[in-house]
Amino acid sequence: MQIFISTGEVSGDLQGSLLVAALRKQAIAAGLELEIVALGGDKMAAAGAILLGNTSEIGSFGLLESLPFVLPTLQVQRRAIAYLKQNPPDLVVLIDYMGPNLGIGNYLRRQMPQVPIVYYIAPQVWVSSITLGNTERIIHVCDKLLAIFPEEARYFQDKGAKVTWVGHPLVDRIEHFPSREAARRQLGIADDAIAVALLPASRHQELKYLLPVMFQAAQIMQAKLPQVHFWIPLSLEIYRERIEKQIQRYGL
């Protein structure tokens, strides 16, 4: 059996990797041969997917800000479609990543109507005040929608989608999280230290616009609380140098 999974950005790569691991586990238990090809990132590849293109580094938002990423996104899409033409999958799973995934979904609807499409973690139009017909487009491209929130399931069901609420995948991960004390030991944080996490998200534009504001706030905190120590997760290795330079610039 061959499954094609399409997602983008750091969050999609994480959710995709959890799905790949779960599918492979189920396949082994059922005695099935399973091949998963994907658009995703390093986490999905590490979980066992064959990457047709890495989409975790080309996520963006905004209009003008997104222009540098249009061509790379189109190239990845074309590569995936060319592969699917030659190797029609048994199942397609779309994870978030609305623009590119709707493009791929619409192509498959026209050219390979026999291939079932599942939208897992649909774009969050159900909490947006500006849907602009995106709800109908999402429903149109998929045979089944798997929702991670109850309200999400109700929203799409009311709109006529075939939907099942499956719960949030991160709930399973929480069971394996270390305790606060264990986590602080692993990170080398003293019991009496003040540790503050700065979370600027993972897109290029988010680092560009949010990080300076966060670091300015951190400067104020540091001036009042000299013992404070800041932590920032590295969502992608390509951001390391940029973030380190900013840390030095703001004297954090």
C-alpha positions as semicolon CSV with decimal commas, in nm:
position;residue;x (nm);y (nm);z (nm)
1;M;0,000;0,000;0,000
2;Q;0,125;0,347;-0,084
3;I;0,012;0,660;0,099
4;F;0,099;1,013;-0,008
5;I;0,105;1,276;0,267
6;S;0,132;1,647;0,192
7;T;0,206;1,915;0,448
8;G;0,427;2,217;0,505
9;E;0,599;2,424;0,772
10;V;0,745;2,310;1,101
11;S;0,413;2,230;1,271
12;G;0,289;2,025;0,977
13;D;0,616;1,832;0,971
14;L;0,575;1,747;1,340
15;Q;0,213;1,633;1,300
16;G;0,304;1,445;0,984
17;S;0,587;1,263;1,160
18;L;0,351;1,147;1,435
19;L;0,109;1,022;1,170
20;V;0,382;0,843;0,974
21;A;0,504;0,667;1,290
22;A;0,150;0,561;1,382
23;L;0,070;0,433;1,031
24;R;0,391;0,232;1,016
25;K;0,314;0,080;1,355
26;Q;-0,036;-0,017;1,240
27;A;0,097;-0,161;0,914
28;I;0,346;-0,382;1,098
29;A;0,072;-0,506;1,332
30;A;-0,152;-0,586;1,034
31;G;0,127;-0,747;0,832
32;L;0,098;-0,491;0,550
33;E;0,374;-0,356;0,330
34;L;0,346;0,022;0,351
35;E;0,530;0,292;0,160
36;I;0,474;0,655;0,258
37;V;0,590;0,929;0,023
38;A;0,549;1,286;0,131
39;L;0,594;1,657;0,109
40;G;0,717;1,751;0,454
41;G;1,034;1,794;0,653
42;D;1,315;1,625;0,840
43;K;1,092;1,487;1,116
44;M;0,875;1,302;0,865
45;A;1,183;1,164;0,691
46;A;1,320;1,045;1,026
47;A;0,987;0,872;1,096
48;G;1,018;0,674;0,774
49;A;0,859;0,880;0,495
50;I;1,025;0,917;0,155
51;L;1,040;1,294;0,093
52;L;0,957;1,422;-0,254
53;G;1,033;1,775;-0,136
54;N;1,112;1,959;0,186
55;T;0,838;2,212;0,260
56;S;0,921;2,295;0,621
57;E;1,151;2,582;0,521
58;I;0,922;2,762;0,274
59;G;0,629;2,848;0,498
60;S;0,518;3,212;0,488
61;F;0,232;3,450;0,546
62;G;0,129;3,784;0,401
63;L;0,114;3,886;0,036
64;L;0,436;4,069;-0,049
65;E;0,623;3,871;0,216
66;S;0,523;3,544;0,051
67;L;0,651;3,631;-0,297
68;P;1,003;3,483;-0,252
69;F;0,845;3,150;-0,159
70;V;0,597;3,124;-0,448
71;L;0,839;2,971;-0,699
72;P;0,989;2,713;-0,456
73;T;0,636;2,612;-0,354
74;L;0,524;2,570;-0,716
75;Q;0,835;2,366;-0,798
76;V;0,770;2,130;-0,509
77;Q;0,405;2,097;-0,611
78;R;0,496;2,013;-0,970
79;R;0,748;1,755;-0,856
80;A;0,485;1,590;-0,638
81;I;0,220;1,591;-0,912
82;A;0,465;1,445;-1,164
83;Y;0,543;1,165;-0,919
84;L;0,174;1,098;-0,849
85;K;0,102;1,075;-1,224
86;Q;0,354;0,793;-1,252
87;N;0,272;0,635;-0,916
88;P;-0,095;0,678;-0,825
89;P;-0,124;0,624;-0,447
90;D;-0,386;0,420;-0,266
91;L;-0,462;0,712;-0,036
92;V;-0,377;1,082;-0,009
93;V;-0,360;1,261;0,326
94;L;-0,348;1,641;0,336
95;I;-0,233;1,815;0,655
96;D;-0,311;2,189;0,691
97;Y;-0,095;2,389;0,439
98;M;-0,405;2,526;0,270
99;G;-0,289;2,691;-0,055
100;P;-0,054;2,420;-0,184
101;N;-0,272;2,136;-0,053
102;L;-0,586;2,270;-0,219
103;G;-0,389;2,293;-0,543
104;I;-0,276;1,931;-0,517
105;G;-0,622;1,820;-0,401
106;N;-0,798;1,989;-0,691
107;Y;-0,557;1,831;-0,939
108;L;-0,620;1,485;-0,794
109;R;-0,995;1,544;-0,798
110;R;-0,981;1,618;-1,172
111;Q;-0,717;1,371;-1,286
112;M;-0,740;1,085;-1,033
113;P;-1,094;1,085;-0,896
114;Q;-1,056;0,722;-0,789
115;V;-0,791;0,810;-0,528
116;P;-0,950;0,883;-0,187
117;I;-0,838;1,205;-0,015
118;V;-0,841;1,259;0,361
119;Y;-0,789;1,604;0,513
120;Y;-0,630;1,559;0,855
121;I;-0,594;1,878;1,063
122;A;-0,772;2,099;0,813
123;P;-0,678;2,468;0,782
124;Q;-0,842;2,651;1,071
125;V;-1,111;2,833;0,876
126;W;-1,355;2,734;1,152
127;V;-1,195;2,990;1,386
128;S;-1,136;3,257;1,123
129;S;-1,367;3,549;1,050
130;I;-1,248;3,550;0,686
131;T;-1,322;3,218;0,517
132;L;-1,366;3,356;0,160
133;G;-1,511;3,029;0,038
134;N;-1,219;2,827;0,172
135;T;-1,451;2,605;0,375
136;E;-1,627;2,489;0,059
137;R;-1,294;2,439;-0,119
138;I;-1,161;2,222;0,164
139;I;-1,476;2,010;0,169
140;H;-1,470;1,978;-0,210
141;V;-1,121;1,827;-0,228
142;C;-1,160;1,562;0,043
143;D;-1,366;1,247;0,083
144;K;-1,319;1,251;0,460
145;L;-1,214;1,513;0,710
146;L;-1,047;1,417;1,039
147;A;-1,089;1,696;1,295
148;I;-0,872;1,741;1,604
149;F;-1,115;1,969;1,790
150;P;-1,484;1,898;1,868
151;E;-1,592;2,244;1,747
152;E;-1,395;2,193;1,427
153;A;-1,585;1,868;1,367
154;R;-1,920;2,034;1,434
155;Y;-1,837;2,326;1,205
156;F;-1,746;2,111;0,906
157;Q;-2,032;1,868;0,972
158;D;-2,278;2,157;0,966
159;K;-2,132;2,256;0,629
160;G;-2,198;1,909;0,487
161;A;-1,858;1,744;0,522
162;K;-1,807;1,379;0,611
163;V;-1,608;1,432;0,928
164;T;-1,485;1,246;1,235
165;W;-1,338;1,398;1,549
166;V;-1,017;1,206;1,628
167;G;-0,868;1,419;1,907
168;H;-0,548;1,622;1,918
169;P;-0,229;1,423;1,848
170;L;-0,025;1,623;2,100
171;V;-0,234;1,479;2,383
172;D;-0,056;1,147;2,329
173;R;0,284;1,318;2,349
174;I;0,204;1,489;2,679
175;E;0,197;1,148;2,850
176;H;0,570;1,117;2,778
177;F;0,671;1,472;2,869
178;P;0,916;1,505;3,160
179;S;0,800;1,667;3,481
180;R;0,890;2,031;3,540
181;E;1,168;1,925;3,778
182;A;1,310;1,668;3,534
183;A;1,295;1,912;3,244
184;R;1,481;2,180;3,441
185;R;1,749;1,926;3,534
186;Q;1,789;1,822;3,169
187;L;1,828;2,185;3,062
188;G;2,056;2,272;3,351
189;I;1,817;2,525;3,505
190;A;1,872;2,581;3,877
191;D;1,571;2,541;4,106
192;D;1,576;2,908;4,206
193;A;1,647;3,046;3,856
194;I;1,391;3,245;3,662
195;A;1,358;3,087;3,318
196;V;1,154;3,257;3,045
197;A;1,074;3,093;2,711
198;L;1,050;3,314;2,403
199;L;0,835;3,156;2,130
200;P;0,853;3,350;1,801
201;A;0,705;3,064;1,591
202;S;0,879;2,921;1,286
203;R;0,814;3,119;0,968
204;H;1,070;3,356;0,821
205;Q;0,839;3,656;0,861
206;E;0,753;3,567;1,220
207;L;1,120;3,572;1,315
208;K;1,169;3,895;1,123
209;Y;0,882;4,085;1,286
210;L;0,824;3,916;1,623
211;L;1,176;3,841;1,742
212;P;1,292;4,206;1,773
213;V;0,984;4,294;1,979
214;M;1,036;3,992;2,203
215;F;1,405;4,075;2,250
216;Q;1,323;4,438;2,335
217;A;1,083;4,313;2,602
218;A;1,351;4,070;2,721
219;Q;1,596;4,359;2,759
220;I;1,352;4,538;2,990
221;M;1,297;4,223;3,195
222;Q;1,670;4,157;3,216
223;A;1,738;4,511;3,342
224;K;1,489;4,461;3,626
225;L;1,568;4,095;3,696
226;P;1,938;4,030;3,630
227;Q;1,900;3,664;3,728
228;V;1,651;3,593;3,448
229;H;1,759;3,351;3,174
230;F;1,585;3,325;2,838
231;W;1,529;3,014;2,632
232;I;1,430;3,004;2,268
233;P;1,353;2,684;2,072
234;L;1,528;2,641;1,740
235;S;1,249;2,540;1,503
236;L;1,486;2,503;1,206
237;E;1,864;2,482;1,195
238;I;1,875;2,749;0,923
239;Y;1,765;3,007;1,181
240;R;2,049;2,943;1,428
241;E;2,296;3,206;1,303
242;R;2,028;3,473;1,267
243;I;1,895;3,416;1,620
244;E;2,243;3,402;1,775
245;K;2,333;3,735;1,613
246;Q;2,016;3,894;1,748
247;I;2,086;3,759;2,098
248;Q;2,429;3,923;2,090
249;R;2,292;4,244;1,944
250;Y;2,041;4,284;2,228
251;G;2,289;4,174;2,494
252;L;2,074;3,891;2,625
